[in-house]
Each structure stands twice: as C-alpha cells, then as structure tokens.
Amino acid sequence: MDKIEDEAIWLTIGDAAQRTGVNPVTLRAWQRRFGLVVPNRTPKGHRLYGESHLAQIEEILFWLNQGVAISKVKPLLKSSQTQAAAKPLAKQALTAEEQNLWLEHIEYLNQACVDFNAAALNAKLTDLSGLYPFSVLKNSLYWPWLNGLEGLLFDRPDASCVEAWVIDELSARIAKRRLAQLQADAQQPCLLVELQGAKPINSLIMSLELSAYHVNHNLVKVTNVAELNFIVQRLNCSQVFLLPQPQMTSTETQALQDFMIGAGAKVHLVGSYAKVVNRALGLEHCDTAELLVQCGIAVPKPTIFPQPILSDTDTDTDTETEK
C-alpha cells in the first residue's frame, strides 16, 4: 500500500474538481494519457484524491500557466503522490517548441474559421477543453486567438462574414454547455447580461468561465439598463453578472448605478471593462474566482471520508460518468 493511503481526507473526483477548478474529464485525461495524478480507488473502483493529489494538480497548473504543454509536464514535477513540493516553484525558460504550442493551436483554429470548417473548429476546442482547465485556456487560447482574429481578417472582403460565423459557432457551442448544466442542476440560475455596445466575444468567454465554475446562468442581451429591472423581477434572479460597455456616458453610468441600487438582486460588474466602471462607481473590483467565492457560489465543499479500505489494484474500468 502507498503511504498516501494514510491520509485522513479523501475526495471524490467531483470534489477534487471543485477544489482545484480542473474538471473531472480533464483529470481522467491527465491520468490516462500522461500518467498524471493517479488516484487511489475504493473496492468498487471509484477514484479517491488526497491532499497530495491536490498538491500535484496545483503544480501541474503552475506549469500549464507558464505555457508548458500537458504532455511535457511530468518530468518537471517535484511533488509526488506521497509528498508535495515544499517550496515555491521557479519560472523556467520555455523551449521554442513549448513557446510555439499555443501558436500552433491558434493557427489551426484560424484556418478552420476562414474555411468555415465547423467540424475542425469544434473538434480542436473539444480536445483542448479535455486537456486543459479553463483558467489556462482563457489566457493562452481564447483571448489571444479571438483578439488576434480581428487583425487576421483586416482588409479581407469576407471579414464580417467570418466574424459572424465564428460568433454563431461559439454561441451554439457555449449555449449547449450552458443548457446541459441547467438541466442537470436544480440550482437557481444567475443572470449574465451583455449590454449593447459590449463585444459579444466578452460575454461568450464570461459564460464559459461561469460554466467552468459550475455556475448555472442565463445569458441575455439588452439595449439599455432600464430593461433589466423587468427581466430580473420576472426571472427572480438573486445574482446578476453584468458586462458593461467599453465607454459609457454619464447618463448611462447613472442609470447603471440606479439599477444596481434598486435591482432587488446582487449586481456584479464583470469582464474586460468592469475594473474601470467599478472604479468610476467607487466599487471594489476583484477577479471572477474571488467574486464567486464572495457570492458564496463557488466555495469548495470537500467531502471528508472515513478511512476507506482501498483496493491494491488501480485498473481503469470504471463508468466515467460517476467514478
């Protein structure tokens, strides 16, 4: 038996995912394809994760955020399943291959877009979503890809058509995920609001981020803040996440402030321009993860197991939806 079996706190794969922000699909892919974060098992084959597994996940996330490919992470790990790394990790210079990793993915996606190749686009995004947590994809893929796409299409006669197609494809993909969460969870949905003038890409990425934190939500687009009072009351929302416009007049800012005071729900400004607008309104600003914790939406709730009797084998014959 491994030393790790003496740990007192054990988490299911779902609880481990909630604690670390790495979804179960990704944890399984890391284990199967790269031999990373190999969990212990109950006699029935269910995965169990201890604190040292969580430490290894955090270390993997460190390297992924430095730009290292998941396939190249294993030799860099200092922690093991029996002893977590004791000191902070130092940033390491990346090889040319590692530096080009995300550029290659972005070039592939760009080509799929100009070819209107929905199958290639969705297959690549599905594959990457299974290997990397959203926190990595957001900064390494989505932002550089979608912001760079505008420059790539500059002066192309079909630019507006390609841009609209990309928005439609991403909207359909993200709406499908949002609907699956809404159907699977009885949690009262929050409301994500895109004000007229905000970039659609910003609301789509924010919707992806909320889904990554398992936050049920509906996405609506409104032309002005006045519409929101009716919508919030009708949907009985307790939390509203609002993406403000890049530039707001004093009248628009005052209308937003009035809405936030009288909405009957907690209103939070999110997205690329939230920091500026929060400052203008004299409000504190924090990133999405911190905000969700403050709202009590994404607070980790680890499960504490009694000392389990674990099997000596570690086969991978479980039903993946549960184990």
PDB file of C-alpha atoms in Angstrom:
ATOM      1  CA  MET A   1       0.000   0.000   0.000  1.00  0.00           C
ATOM      2  CA  ASP A   2       1.202   3.514  -0.761  1.00  0.00           C
ATOM      3  CA  LYS A   3       1.944   5.935   2.011  1.00  0.00           C
ATOM      4  CA  ILE A   4      -0.792   8.201   0.708  1.00  0.00           C
ATOM      5  CA  GLU A   5      -3.414   5.749   1.924  1.00  0.00           C
ATOM      6  CA  ASP A   6      -2.807   7.003   5.465  1.00  0.00           C
ATOM      7  CA  GLU A   7      -4.315  10.392   4.625  1.00  0.00           C
ATOM      8  CA  ALA A   8      -7.485  11.207   6.555  1.00  0.00           C
ATOM      9  CA  ILE A   9      -9.273  13.373   3.984  1.00  0.00           C
ATOM     10  CA  TRP A  10     -10.399  11.790   0.746  1.00  0.00           C
ATOM     11  CA  LEU A  11     -12.268  13.479  -2.079  1.00  0.00           C
ATOM     12  CA  THR A  12     -14.322  12.080  -4.916  1.00  0.00           C
ATOM     13  CA  ILE A  13     -13.342  13.179  -8.404  1.00  0.00           C
ATOM     14  CA  GLY A  14     -16.180  15.717  -8.334  1.00  0.00           C
ATOM     15  CA  ASP A  15     -14.999  17.205  -5.038  1.00  0.00           C
ATOM     16  CA  ALA A  16     -11.388  17.272  -6.269  1.00  0.00           C
ATOM     17  CA  ALA A  17     -12.576  19.100  -9.373  1.00  0.00           C
ATOM     18  CA  GLN A  18     -14.426  21.644  -7.255  1.00  0.00           C
ATOM     19  CA  ARG A  19     -11.407  22.191  -5.031  1.00  0.00           C
ATOM     20  CA  THR A  20      -8.948  22.708  -7.911  1.00  0.00           C
ATOM     21  CA  GLY A  21     -11.026  24.054 -10.802  1.00  0.00           C
ATOM     22  CA  VAL A  22      -9.918  21.160 -13.030  1.00  0.00           C
ATOM     23  CA  ASN A  23     -12.979  19.310 -14.282  1.00  0.00           C
ATOM     24  CA  PRO A  24     -13.359  15.512 -13.995  1.00  0.00           C
ATOM     25  CA  VAL A  25     -12.981  14.958 -17.744  1.00  0.00           C
ATOM     26  CA  THR A  26      -9.589  16.670 -17.648  1.00  0.00           C
ATOM     27  CA  LEU A  27      -8.442  14.767 -14.551  1.00  0.00           C
ATOM     28  CA  ARG A  28      -9.278  11.475 -16.255  1.00  0.00           C
ATOM     29  CA  ALA A  29      -7.487  12.543 -19.440  1.00  0.00           C
ATOM     30  CA  TRP A  30      -4.368  13.511 -17.474  1.00  0.00           C
ATOM     31  CA  GLN A  31      -4.334  10.112 -15.791  1.00  0.00           C
ATOM     32  CA  ARG A  32      -4.974   8.004 -18.875  1.00  0.00           C
ATOM     33  CA  ARG A  33      -2.880   9.812 -21.449  1.00  0.00           C
ATOM     34  CA  PHE A  34       0.018  11.095 -19.366  1.00  0.00           C
ATOM     35  CA  GLY A  35       0.037   9.149 -16.093  1.00  0.00           C
ATOM     36  CA  LEU A  36      -0.565  12.289 -14.047  1.00  0.00           C
ATOM     37  CA  VAL A  37      -2.485  12.490 -10.743  1.00  0.00           C
ATOM     38  CA  VAL A  38      -3.165   8.759 -10.465  1.00  0.00           C
ATOM     39  CA  PRO A  39      -5.816   8.435  -7.731  1.00  0.00           C
ATOM     40  CA  ASN A  40      -6.444   5.722  -5.210  1.00  0.00           C
ATOM     41  CA  ARG A  41      -9.534   3.555  -5.561  1.00  0.00           C
ATOM     42  CA  THR A  42     -12.307   2.182  -3.429  1.00  0.00           C
ATOM     43  CA  PRO A  43     -13.022  -1.563  -3.736  1.00  0.00           C
ATOM     44  CA  LYS A  44     -15.725  -0.646  -6.266  1.00  0.00           C
ATOM     45  CA  GLY A  45     -13.221   1.293  -8.356  1.00  0.00           C
ATOM     46  CA  HIS A  46     -14.254   4.846  -7.518  1.00  0.00           C
ATOM     47  CA  ARG A  47     -11.442   7.382  -7.613  1.00  0.00           C
ATOM     48  CA  LEU A  48     -10.280   8.981  -4.356  1.00  0.00           C
ATOM     49  CA  TYR A  49      -7.990  12.002  -4.117  1.00  0.00           C
ATOM     50  CA  GLY A  50      -5.931  13.053  -1.077  1.00  0.00           C
ATOM     51  CA  GLU A  51      -4.201  16.329  -0.243  1.00  0.00           C
ATOM     52  CA  SER A  52      -1.023  15.279  -2.025  1.00  0.00           C
ATOM     53  CA  HIS A  53      -3.007  14.629  -5.212  1.00  0.00           C
ATOM     54  CA  LEU A  54      -4.378  18.167  -4.922  1.00  0.00           C
ATOM     55  CA  ALA A  55      -0.840  19.489  -4.455  1.00  0.00           C
ATOM     56  CA  GLN A  56       0.223  17.744  -7.643  1.00  0.00           C
ATOM     57  CA  ILE A  57      -2.738  19.256  -9.522  1.00  0.00           C
ATOM     58  CA  GLU A  58      -1.705  22.734  -8.341  1.00  0.00           C
ATOM     59  CA  GLU A  59       1.837  22.094  -9.511  1.00  0.00           C
ATOM     60  CA  ILE A  60       0.603  20.938 -12.917  1.00  0.00           C
ATOM     61  CA  LEU A  61      -1.492  24.108 -13.189  1.00  0.00           C
ATOM     62  CA  PHE A  62       1.617  26.151 -12.429  1.00  0.00           C
ATOM     63  CA  TRP A  63       3.470  24.663 -15.382  1.00  0.00           C
ATOM     64  CA  LEU A  64       0.470  24.907 -17.706  1.00  0.00           C
ATOM     65  CA  ASN A  65       0.158  28.603 -16.883  1.00  0.00           C
ATOM     66  CA  GLN A  66       3.815  29.027 -17.861  1.00  0.00           C
ATOM     67  CA  GLY A  67       2.957  27.696 -21.321  1.00  0.00           C
ATOM     68  CA  VAL A  68       4.249  24.138 -20.921  1.00  0.00           C
ATOM     69  CA  ALA A  69       2.288  21.521 -22.847  1.00  0.00           C
ATOM     70  CA  ILE A  70       0.466  18.983 -20.701  1.00  0.00           C
ATOM     71  CA  SER A  71       2.414  16.230 -22.489  1.00  0.00           C
ATOM     72  CA  LYS A  72       5.701  17.763 -21.254  1.00  0.00           C
ATOM     73  CA  VAL A  73       4.735  18.406 -17.620  1.00  0.00           C
ATOM     74  CA  LYS A  74       5.528  15.071 -15.957  1.00  0.00           C
ATOM     75  CA  PRO A  75       9.363  15.363 -15.901  1.00  0.00           C
ATOM     76  CA  LEU A  76       9.074  18.832 -14.325  1.00  0.00           C
ATOM     77  CA  LEU A  77       7.035  17.755 -11.316  1.00  0.00           C
ATOM     78  CA  LYS A  78       8.753  17.981  -7.938  1.00  0.00           C
ATOM     79  CA  SER A  79       5.798  16.734  -5.909  1.00  0.00           C
ATOM     80  CA  SER A  80       4.681  13.123  -5.843  1.00  0.00           C
ATOM     81  CA  GLN A  81       1.597  11.372  -4.593  1.00  0.00           C
ATOM     82  CA  THR A  82       3.270  10.836  -1.252  1.00  0.00           C
ATOM     83  CA  GLN A  83       4.973  14.172  -0.690  1.00  0.00           C
ATOM     84  CA  ALA A  84       4.033  17.612  -2.010  1.00  0.00           C
ATOM     85  CA  ALA A  85       6.674  20.120  -3.060  1.00  0.00           C
ATOM     86  CA  ALA A  86       7.803  22.090  -0.014  1.00  0.00           C
ATOM     87  CA  LYS A  87       8.962  25.311  -1.671  1.00  0.00           C
ATOM     88  CA  PRO A  88       7.605  27.630  -4.381  1.00  0.00           C
ATOM     89  CA  LEU A  89       8.323  26.773  -7.984  1.00  0.00           C
ATOM     90  CA  ALA A  90      10.560  28.979 -10.062  1.00  0.00           C
ATOM     91  CA  LYS A  91       9.598  30.072 -13.544  1.00  0.00           C
ATOM     92  CA  GLN A  92      11.550  28.161 -16.149  1.00  0.00           C
ATOM     93  CA  ALA A  93      12.555  29.312 -19.617  1.00  0.00           C
ATOM     94  CA  LEU A  94      10.451  27.566 -22.227  1.00  0.00           C
ATOM     95  CA  THR A  95      11.832  25.796 -25.247  1.00  0.00           C
ATOM     96  CA  ALA A  96      10.971  27.069 -28.710  1.00  0.00           C
ATOM     97  CA  GLU A  97       8.647  24.074 -29.091  1.00  0.00           C
ATOM     98  CA  GLU A  98       6.740  24.993 -25.944  1.00  0.00           C
ATOM     99  CA  GLN A  99       6.560  28.654 -26.957  1.00  0.00           C
ATOM    100  CA  ASN A 100       5.004  27.637 -30.284  1.00  0.00           C
ATOM    101  CA  LEU A 101       2.492  25.249 -28.710  1.00  0.00           C
ATOM    102  CA  TRP A 102      -0.396  27.680 -28.403  1.00  0.00           C
ATOM    103  CA  LEU A 103       0.508  29.487 -31.629  1.00  0.00           C
ATOM    104  CA  GLU A 104       0.033  26.212 -33.491  1.00  0.00           C
ATOM    105  CA  HIS A 105      -3.374  25.683 -31.891  1.00  0.00           C
ATOM    106  CA  ILE A 106      -4.385  29.258 -32.740  1.00  0.00           C
ATOM    107  CA  GLU A 107      -3.211  28.915 -36.348  1.00  0.00           C
ATOM    108  CA  TYR A 108      -5.268  25.732 -36.654  1.00  0.00           C
ATOM    109  CA  LEU A 109      -8.371  27.497 -35.307  1.00  0.00           C
ATOM    110  CA  ASN A 110      -7.806  30.484 -37.596  1.00  0.00           C
ATOM    111  CA  GLN A 111      -7.638  28.203 -40.624  1.00  0.00           C
ATOM    112  CA  ALA A 112     -10.806  26.434 -39.546  1.00  0.00           C
ATOM    113  CA  CYS A 113     -12.529  29.822 -39.297  1.00  0.00           C
ATOM    114  CA  VAL A 114     -11.543  31.118 -42.742  1.00  0.00           C
ATOM    115  CA  ASP A 115     -12.515  27.710 -44.186  1.00  0.00           C
ATOM    116  CA  PHE A 116     -15.867  27.794 -42.337  1.00  0.00           C
ATOM    117  CA  ASN A 117     -14.948  24.345 -41.066  1.00  0.00           C
ATOM    118  CA  ALA A 118     -17.224  23.827 -38.074  1.00  0.00           C
ATOM    119  CA  ALA A 119     -16.184  20.197 -37.568  1.00  0.00           C
ATOM    120  CA  ALA A 120     -12.473  21.069 -37.304  1.00  0.00           C
ATOM    121  CA  LEU A 121     -13.151  24.072 -35.080  1.00  0.00           C
ATOM    122  CA  ASN A 122     -15.293  22.157 -32.610  1.00  0.00           C
ATOM    123  CA  ALA A 123     -13.055  19.077 -32.601  1.00  0.00           C
ATOM    124  CA  LYS A 124      -9.999  21.162 -31.704  1.00  0.00           C
ATOM    125  CA  LEU A 125     -11.838  23.076 -28.958  1.00  0.00           C
ATOM    126  CA  THR A 126     -13.258  19.842 -27.542  1.00  0.00           C
ATOM    127  CA  ASP A 127      -9.832  18.214 -27.461  1.00  0.00           C
ATOM    128  CA  LEU A 128      -8.179  21.209 -25.764  1.00  0.00           C
ATOM    129  CA  SER A 129     -11.055  21.570 -23.291  1.00  0.00           C
ATOM    130  CA  GLY A 130     -10.498  17.968 -22.238  1.00  0.00           C
ATOM    131  CA  LEU A 131      -6.778  18.514 -21.603  1.00  0.00           C
ATOM    132  CA  TYR A 132      -6.629  21.994 -20.075  1.00  0.00           C
ATOM    133  CA  PRO A 133      -8.711  23.754 -17.402  1.00  0.00           C
ATOM    134  CA  PHE A 134     -10.475  26.911 -18.454  1.00  0.00           C
ATOM    135  CA  SER A 135      -8.113  29.094 -16.394  1.00  0.00           C
ATOM    136  CA  VAL A 136      -5.323  28.069 -18.779  1.00  0.00           C
ATOM    137  CA  LEU A 137      -7.428  28.161 -21.955  1.00  0.00           C
ATOM    138  CA  LYS A 138      -8.736  31.634 -21.200  1.00  0.00           C
ATOM    139  CA  ASN A 139      -5.303  33.297 -21.164  1.00  0.00           C
ATOM    140  CA  SER A 140      -3.373  31.013 -23.501  1.00  0.00           C
ATOM    141  CA  LEU A 141      -6.005  30.338 -26.161  1.00  0.00           C
ATOM    142  CA  TYR A 142      -9.277  32.236 -26.159  1.00  0.00           C
ATOM    143  CA  TRP A 143      -8.046  35.795 -25.615  1.00  0.00           C
ATOM    144  CA  PRO A 144      -5.041  35.698 -27.979  1.00  0.00           C
ATOM    145  CA  TRP A 145      -6.971  33.748 -30.602  1.00  0.00           C
ATOM    146  CA  LEU A 146     -10.142  35.848 -30.675  1.00  0.00           C
ATOM    147  CA  ASN A 147      -8.368  39.190 -30.280  1.00  0.00           C
ATOM    148  CA  GLY A 148      -5.868  38.253 -32.977  1.00  0.00           C
ATOM    149  CA  LEU A 149      -8.562  37.022 -35.339  1.00  0.00           C
ATOM    150  CA  GLU A 150      -9.757  40.586 -35.871  1.00  0.00           C
ATOM    151  CA  GLY A 151      -6.302  41.592 -37.117  1.00  0.00           C
ATOM    152  CA  LEU A 152      -6.006  38.483 -39.269  1.00  0.00           C
ATOM    153  CA  LEU A 153      -9.244  39.341 -41.063  1.00  0.00           C
ATOM    154  CA  PHE A 154      -8.362  43.005 -41.560  1.00  0.00           C
ATOM    155  CA  ASP A 155      -8.993  44.093 -45.176  1.00  0.00           C
ATOM    156  CA  ARG A 156     -10.405  40.702 -46.147  1.00  0.00           C
ATOM    157  CA  PRO A 157     -13.593  41.099 -48.224  1.00  0.00           C
ATOM    158  CA  ASP A 158     -15.260  38.319 -46.215  1.00  0.00           C
ATOM    159  CA  ALA A 159     -14.172  39.627 -42.793  1.00  0.00           C
ATOM    160  CA  SER A 160     -17.654  40.431 -41.482  1.00  0.00           C
ATOM    161  CA  CYS A 161     -18.984  37.084 -42.668  1.00  0.00           C
ATOM    162  CA  VAL A 162     -16.168  35.129 -40.984  1.00  0.00           C
ATOM    163  CA  GLU A 163     -16.559  37.112 -37.744  1.00  0.00           C
ATOM    164  CA  ALA A 164     -20.322  36.482 -37.658  1.00  0.00           C
ATOM    165  CA  TRP A 165     -19.755  32.776 -38.364  1.00  0.00           C
ATOM    166  CA  VAL A 166     -17.268  32.448 -35.515  1.00  0.00           C
ATOM    167  CA  ILE A 167     -19.663  34.171 -33.102  1.00  0.00           C
ATOM    168  CA  ASP A 168     -22.503  31.887 -34.188  1.00  0.00           C
ATOM    169  CA  GLU A 169     -20.402  28.717 -33.818  1.00  0.00           C
ATOM    170  CA  LEU A 170     -19.093  29.685 -30.394  1.00  0.00           C
ATOM    171  CA  SER A 171     -22.546  30.827 -29.266  1.00  0.00           C
ATOM    172  CA  ALA A 172     -24.061  27.477 -30.226  1.00  0.00           C
ATOM    173  CA  ARG A 173     -21.247  25.549 -28.538  1.00  0.00           C
ATOM    174  CA  ILE A 174     -21.421  27.563 -25.313  1.00  0.00           C
ATOM    175  CA  ALA A 175     -25.234  27.569 -25.235  1.00  0.00           C
ATOM    176  CA  LYS A 176     -25.203  23.763 -25.453  1.00  0.00           C
ATOM    177  CA  ARG A 177     -22.932  23.532 -22.427  1.00  0.00           C
ATOM    178  CA  ARG A 178     -24.990  26.111 -20.523  1.00  0.00           C
ATOM    179  CA  LEU A 179     -28.191  24.179 -21.252  1.00  0.00           C
ATOM    180  CA  ALA A 180     -26.654  20.887 -20.105  1.00  0.00           C
ATOM    181  CA  GLN A 181     -25.753  22.478 -16.779  1.00  0.00           C
ATOM    182  CA  LEU A 182     -29.200  23.996 -16.371  1.00  0.00           C
ATOM    183  CA  GLN A 183     -30.844  20.616 -16.981  1.00  0.00           C
ATOM    184  CA  ALA A 184     -28.512  18.738 -14.648  1.00  0.00           C
ATOM    185  CA  ASP A 185     -28.642  21.096 -11.675  1.00  0.00           C
ATOM    186  CA  ALA A 186     -31.657  22.447  -9.808  1.00  0.00           C
ATOM    187  CA  GLN A 187     -29.661  25.491  -8.654  1.00  0.00           C
ATOM    188  CA  GLN A 188     -31.464  28.779  -9.359  1.00  0.00           C
ATOM    189  CA  PRO A 189     -29.772  30.265 -12.429  1.00  0.00           C
ATOM    190  CA  CYS A 190     -27.911  33.549 -12.238  1.00  0.00           C
ATOM    191  CA  LEU A 191     -28.217  36.120 -14.996  1.00  0.00           C
ATOM    192  CA  LEU A 192     -25.347  37.141 -17.279  1.00  0.00           C
ATOM    193  CA  VAL A 193     -26.101  40.402 -19.082  1.00  0.00           C
ATOM    194  CA  GLU A 194     -24.427  41.806 -22.172  1.00  0.00           C
ATOM    195  CA  LEU A 195     -25.170  45.497 -22.634  1.00  0.00           C
ATOM    196  CA  GLN A 196     -25.472  46.870 -26.138  1.00  0.00           C
ATOM    197  CA  GLY A 197     -22.058  48.036 -27.288  1.00  0.00           C
ATOM    198  CA  ALA A 198     -20.141  45.315 -25.450  1.00  0.00           C
ATOM    199  CA  LYS A 199     -18.212  42.870 -27.619  1.00  0.00           C
ATOM    200  CA  PRO A 200     -20.081  39.554 -27.998  1.00  0.00           C
ATOM    201  CA  ILE A 201     -16.793  37.685 -27.541  1.00  0.00           C
ATOM    202  CA  ASN A 202     -16.531  39.063 -23.993  1.00  0.00           C
ATOM    203  CA  SER A 203     -19.920  37.698 -22.967  1.00  0.00           C
ATOM    204  CA  LEU A 204     -19.164  34.305 -24.530  1.00  0.00           C
ATOM    205  CA  ILE A 205     -15.868  33.977 -22.682  1.00  0.00           C
ATOM    206  CA  MET A 206     -17.536  35.078 -19.437  1.00  0.00           C
ATOM    207  CA  SER A 207     -20.249  32.466 -19.992  1.00  0.00           C
ATOM    208  CA  LEU A 208     -17.539  29.830 -20.470  1.00  0.00           C
ATOM    209  CA  GLU A 209     -15.868  30.968 -17.266  1.00  0.00           C
ATOM    210  CA  LEU A 210     -19.091  30.784 -15.254  1.00  0.00           C
ATOM    211  CA  SER A 211     -19.723  27.292 -16.641  1.00  0.00           C
ATOM    212  CA  ALA A 212     -16.187  26.280 -15.672  1.00  0.00           C
ATOM    213  CA  TYR A 213     -17.083  27.215 -12.090  1.00  0.00           C
ATOM    214  CA  HIS A 214     -20.361  25.279 -12.395  1.00  0.00           C
ATOM    215  CA  VAL A 215     -22.474  28.418 -12.137  1.00  0.00           C
ATOM    216  CA  ASN A 216     -25.922  27.971 -13.690  1.00  0.00           C
ATOM    217  CA  HIS A 217     -26.794  31.057 -15.685  1.00  0.00           C
ATOM    218  CA  ASN A 218     -28.876  32.515 -18.479  1.00  0.00           C
ATOM    219  CA  LEU A 219     -27.302  34.911 -20.964  1.00  0.00           C
ATOM    220  CA  VAL A 220     -29.352  37.890 -22.183  1.00  0.00           C
ATOM    221  CA  LYS A 221     -28.504  40.920 -24.303  1.00  0.00           C
ATOM    222  CA  VAL A 222     -30.193  44.252 -23.606  1.00  0.00           C
ATOM    223  CA  THR A 223     -30.108  47.620 -25.334  1.00  0.00           C
ATOM    224  CA  ASN A 224     -30.286  49.623 -22.118  1.00  0.00           C
ATOM    225  CA  VAL A 225     -30.202  49.122 -18.365  1.00  0.00           C
ATOM    226  CA  ALA A 226     -33.877  50.093 -17.962  1.00  0.00           C
ATOM    227  CA  GLU A 227     -34.928  46.747 -19.486  1.00  0.00           C
ATOM    228  CA  LEU A 228     -33.145  44.843 -16.764  1.00  0.00           C
ATOM    229  CA  ASN A 229     -35.469  45.724 -13.872  1.00  0.00           C
ATOM    230  CA  PHE A 230     -38.328  43.854 -15.551  1.00  0.00           C
ATOM    231  CA  ILE A 231     -36.138  40.883 -16.539  1.00  0.00           C
ATOM    232  CA  VAL A 232     -34.616  40.453 -13.068  1.00  0.00           C
ATOM    233  CA  GLN A 233     -38.031  40.607 -11.375  1.00  0.00           C
ATOM    234  CA  ARG A 234     -39.596  38.155 -13.822  1.00  0.00           C
ATOM    235  CA  LEU A 235     -36.765  35.623 -13.526  1.00  0.00           C
ATOM    236  CA  ASN A 236     -36.408  36.124  -9.765  1.00  0.00           C
ATOM    237  CA  CYS A 237     -32.608  36.217 -10.024  1.00  0.00           C
ATOM    238  CA  SER A 238     -30.547  36.655  -6.870  1.00  0.00           C
ATOM    239  CA  GLN A 239     -27.243  37.285  -8.696  1.00  0.00           C
ATOM    240  CA  VAL A 240     -26.683  39.366 -11.818  1.00  0.00           C
ATOM    241  CA  PHE A 241     -23.345  39.478 -13.658  1.00  0.00           C
ATOM    242  CA  LEU A 242     -23.240  42.444 -15.998  1.00  0.00           C
ATOM    243  CA  LEU A 243     -20.689  43.210 -18.713  1.00  0.00           C
ATOM    244  CA  PRO A 244     -20.511  46.998 -19.049  1.00  0.00           C
ATOM    245  CA  GLN A 245     -19.834  48.818 -22.302  1.00  0.00           C
ATOM    246  CA  PRO A 246     -16.294  49.954 -23.165  1.00  0.00           C
ATOM    247  CA  GLN A 247     -17.379  53.585 -22.943  1.00  0.00           C
ATOM    248  CA  MET A 248     -20.357  54.832 -21.002  1.00  0.00           C
ATOM    249  CA  THR A 249     -21.814  58.320 -20.863  1.00  0.00           C
ATOM    250  CA  SER A 250     -22.575  59.960 -17.529  1.00  0.00           C
ATOM    251  CA  THR A 251     -26.263  59.272 -18.148  1.00  0.00           C
ATOM    252  CA  GLU A 252     -25.600  55.585 -18.804  1.00  0.00           C
ATOM    253  CA  THR A 253     -23.353  55.338 -15.753  1.00  0.00           C
ATOM    254  CA  GLN A 254     -26.044  56.920 -13.570  1.00  0.00           C
ATOM    255  CA  ALA A 255     -28.672  54.539 -14.961  1.00  0.00           C
ATOM    256  CA  LEU A 256     -26.410  51.607 -14.178  1.00  0.00           C
ATOM    257  CA  GLN A 257     -25.839  52.852 -10.640  1.00  0.00           C
ATOM    258  CA  ASP A 258     -29.587  53.308 -10.090  1.00  0.00           C
ATOM    259  CA  PHE A 259     -30.233  49.775 -11.335  1.00  0.00           C
ATOM    260  CA  MET A 260     -27.594  48.290  -9.032  1.00  0.00           C
ATOM    261  CA  ILE A 261     -29.172  50.018  -6.041  1.00  0.00           C
ATOM    262  CA  GLY A 262     -32.778  49.091  -6.778  1.00  0.00           C
ATOM    263  CA  ALA A 263     -32.459  45.779  -8.606  1.00  0.00           C
ATOM    264  CA  GLY A 264     -33.540  43.573  -5.709  1.00  0.00           C
ATOM    265  CA  ALA A 265     -30.601  41.318  -6.593  1.00  0.00           C
ATOM    266  CA  LYS A 266     -26.850  41.466  -6.139  1.00  0.00           C
ATOM    267  CA  VAL A 267     -25.335  43.026  -9.248  1.00  0.00           C
ATOM    268  CA  HIS A 268     -21.680  42.446 -10.129  1.00  0.00           C
ATOM    269  CA  LEU A 269     -19.755  44.066 -12.967  1.00  0.00           C
ATOM    270  CA  VAL A 270     -17.554  41.573 -14.798  1.00  0.00           C
ATOM    271  CA  GLY A 271     -15.473  41.338 -17.949  1.00  0.00           C
ATOM    272  CA  SER A 272     -12.757  43.397 -19.584  1.00  0.00           C
ATOM    273  CA  TYR A 273     -14.176  46.823 -18.717  1.00  0.00           C
ATOM    274  CA  ALA A 274     -15.514  46.052 -15.245  1.00  0.00           C
ATOM    275  CA  LYS A 275     -12.471  47.380 -13.424  1.00  0.00           C
ATOM    276  CA  VAL A 276     -12.770  50.844 -14.989  1.00  0.00           C
ATOM    277  CA  VAL A 277     -16.524  51.092 -14.408  1.00  0.00           C
ATOM    278  CA  ASN A 278     -16.238  49.776 -10.840  1.00  0.00           C
ATOM    279  CA  ARG A 279     -13.654  52.445 -10.143  1.00  0.00           C
ATOM    280  CA  ALA A 280     -15.949  55.122 -11.601  1.00  0.00           C
ATOM    281  CA  LEU A 281     -18.730  53.910  -9.301  1.00  0.00           C
ATOM    282  CA  GLY A 282     -16.440  53.716  -6.278  1.00  0.00           C
ATOM    283  CA  LEU A 283     -16.802  49.939  -6.044  1.00  0.00           C
ATOM    284  CA  GLU A 284     -14.215  47.319  -5.200  1.00  0.00           C
ATOM    285  CA  HIS A 285     -13.077  45.137  -8.077  1.00  0.00           C
ATOM    286  CA  CYS A 286     -11.915  41.513  -7.939  1.00  0.00           C
ATOM    287  CA  ASP A 287     -11.430  38.720 -10.451  1.00  0.00           C
ATOM    288  CA  THR A 288     -14.149  36.209 -11.274  1.00  0.00           C
ATOM    289  CA  ALA A 289     -12.918  33.461  -8.946  1.00  0.00           C
ATOM    290  CA  GLU A 290     -12.742  35.800  -5.942  1.00  0.00           C
ATOM    291  CA  LEU A 291     -16.110  37.298  -6.827  1.00  0.00           C
ATOM    292  CA  LEU A 292     -17.813  33.902  -6.946  1.00  0.00           C
ATOM    293  CA  VAL A 293     -16.354  32.957  -3.582  1.00  0.00           C
ATOM    294  CA  GLN A 294     -17.630  36.230  -2.105  1.00  0.00           C
ATOM    295  CA  CYS A 295     -21.071  35.447  -3.540  1.00  0.00           C
ATOM    296  CA  GLY A 296     -20.985  32.010  -1.944  1.00  0.00           C
ATOM    297  CA  ILE A 297     -21.401  30.390  -5.347  1.00  0.00           C
ATOM    298  CA  ALA A 298     -18.033  28.685  -5.841  1.00  0.00           C
ATOM    299  CA  VAL A 299     -16.990  27.845  -2.307  1.00  0.00           C
ATOM    300  CA  PRO A 300     -15.244  24.443  -2.287  1.00  0.00           C
ATOM    301  CA  LYS A 301     -17.021  21.852  -0.162  1.00  0.00           C
ATOM    302  CA  PRO A 302     -14.659  18.917   0.289  1.00  0.00           C
ATOM    303  CA  THR A 303     -16.100  15.620   1.373  1.00  0.00           C
ATOM    304  CA  ILE A 304     -14.412  14.022   4.393  1.00  0.00           C
ATOM    305  CA  PHE A 305     -14.420  10.242   4.171  1.00  0.00           C
ATOM    306  CA  PRO A 306     -13.772   7.777   6.967  1.00  0.00           C
ATOM    307  CA  GLN A 307     -10.617   5.725   6.484  1.00  0.00           C
ATOM    308  CA  PRO A 308     -11.557   3.717   3.379  1.00  0.00           C
ATOM    309  CA  ILE A 309     -10.425   0.215   2.606  1.00  0.00           C
ATOM    310  CA  LEU A 310      -8.724   0.676  -0.758  1.00  0.00           C
ATOM    311  CA  SER A 311      -8.052  -1.985  -3.341  1.00  0.00           C
ATOM    312  CA  ASP A 312      -4.490  -2.875  -4.245  1.00  0.00           C
ATOM    313  CA  THR A 313      -5.171  -2.582  -7.950  1.00  0.00           C
ATOM    314  CA  ASP A 314      -5.638   0.555  -9.999  1.00  0.00           C
ATOM    315  CA  THR A 315      -7.444  -0.567 -13.104  1.00  0.00           C
ATOM    316  CA  ASP A 316      -9.371   1.911 -15.204  1.00  0.00           C
ATOM    317  CA  THR A 317     -12.576   0.002 -15.862  1.00  0.00           C
ATOM    318  CA  ASP A 318     -14.986   2.409 -14.161  1.00  0.00           C
ATOM    319  CA  THR A 319     -18.011   4.095 -15.617  1.00  0.00           C
ATOM    320  CA  GLU A 320     -16.628   7.545 -16.287  1.00  0.00           C
ATOM    321  CA  THR A 321     -19.798   9.472 -15.571  1.00  0.00           C
ATOM    322  CA  GLU A 322     -19.603   8.579 -11.902  1.00  0.00           C
ATOM    323  CA  LYS A 323     -16.101   7.482 -10.886  1.00  0.00           C
TER     324      LYS A 323
END
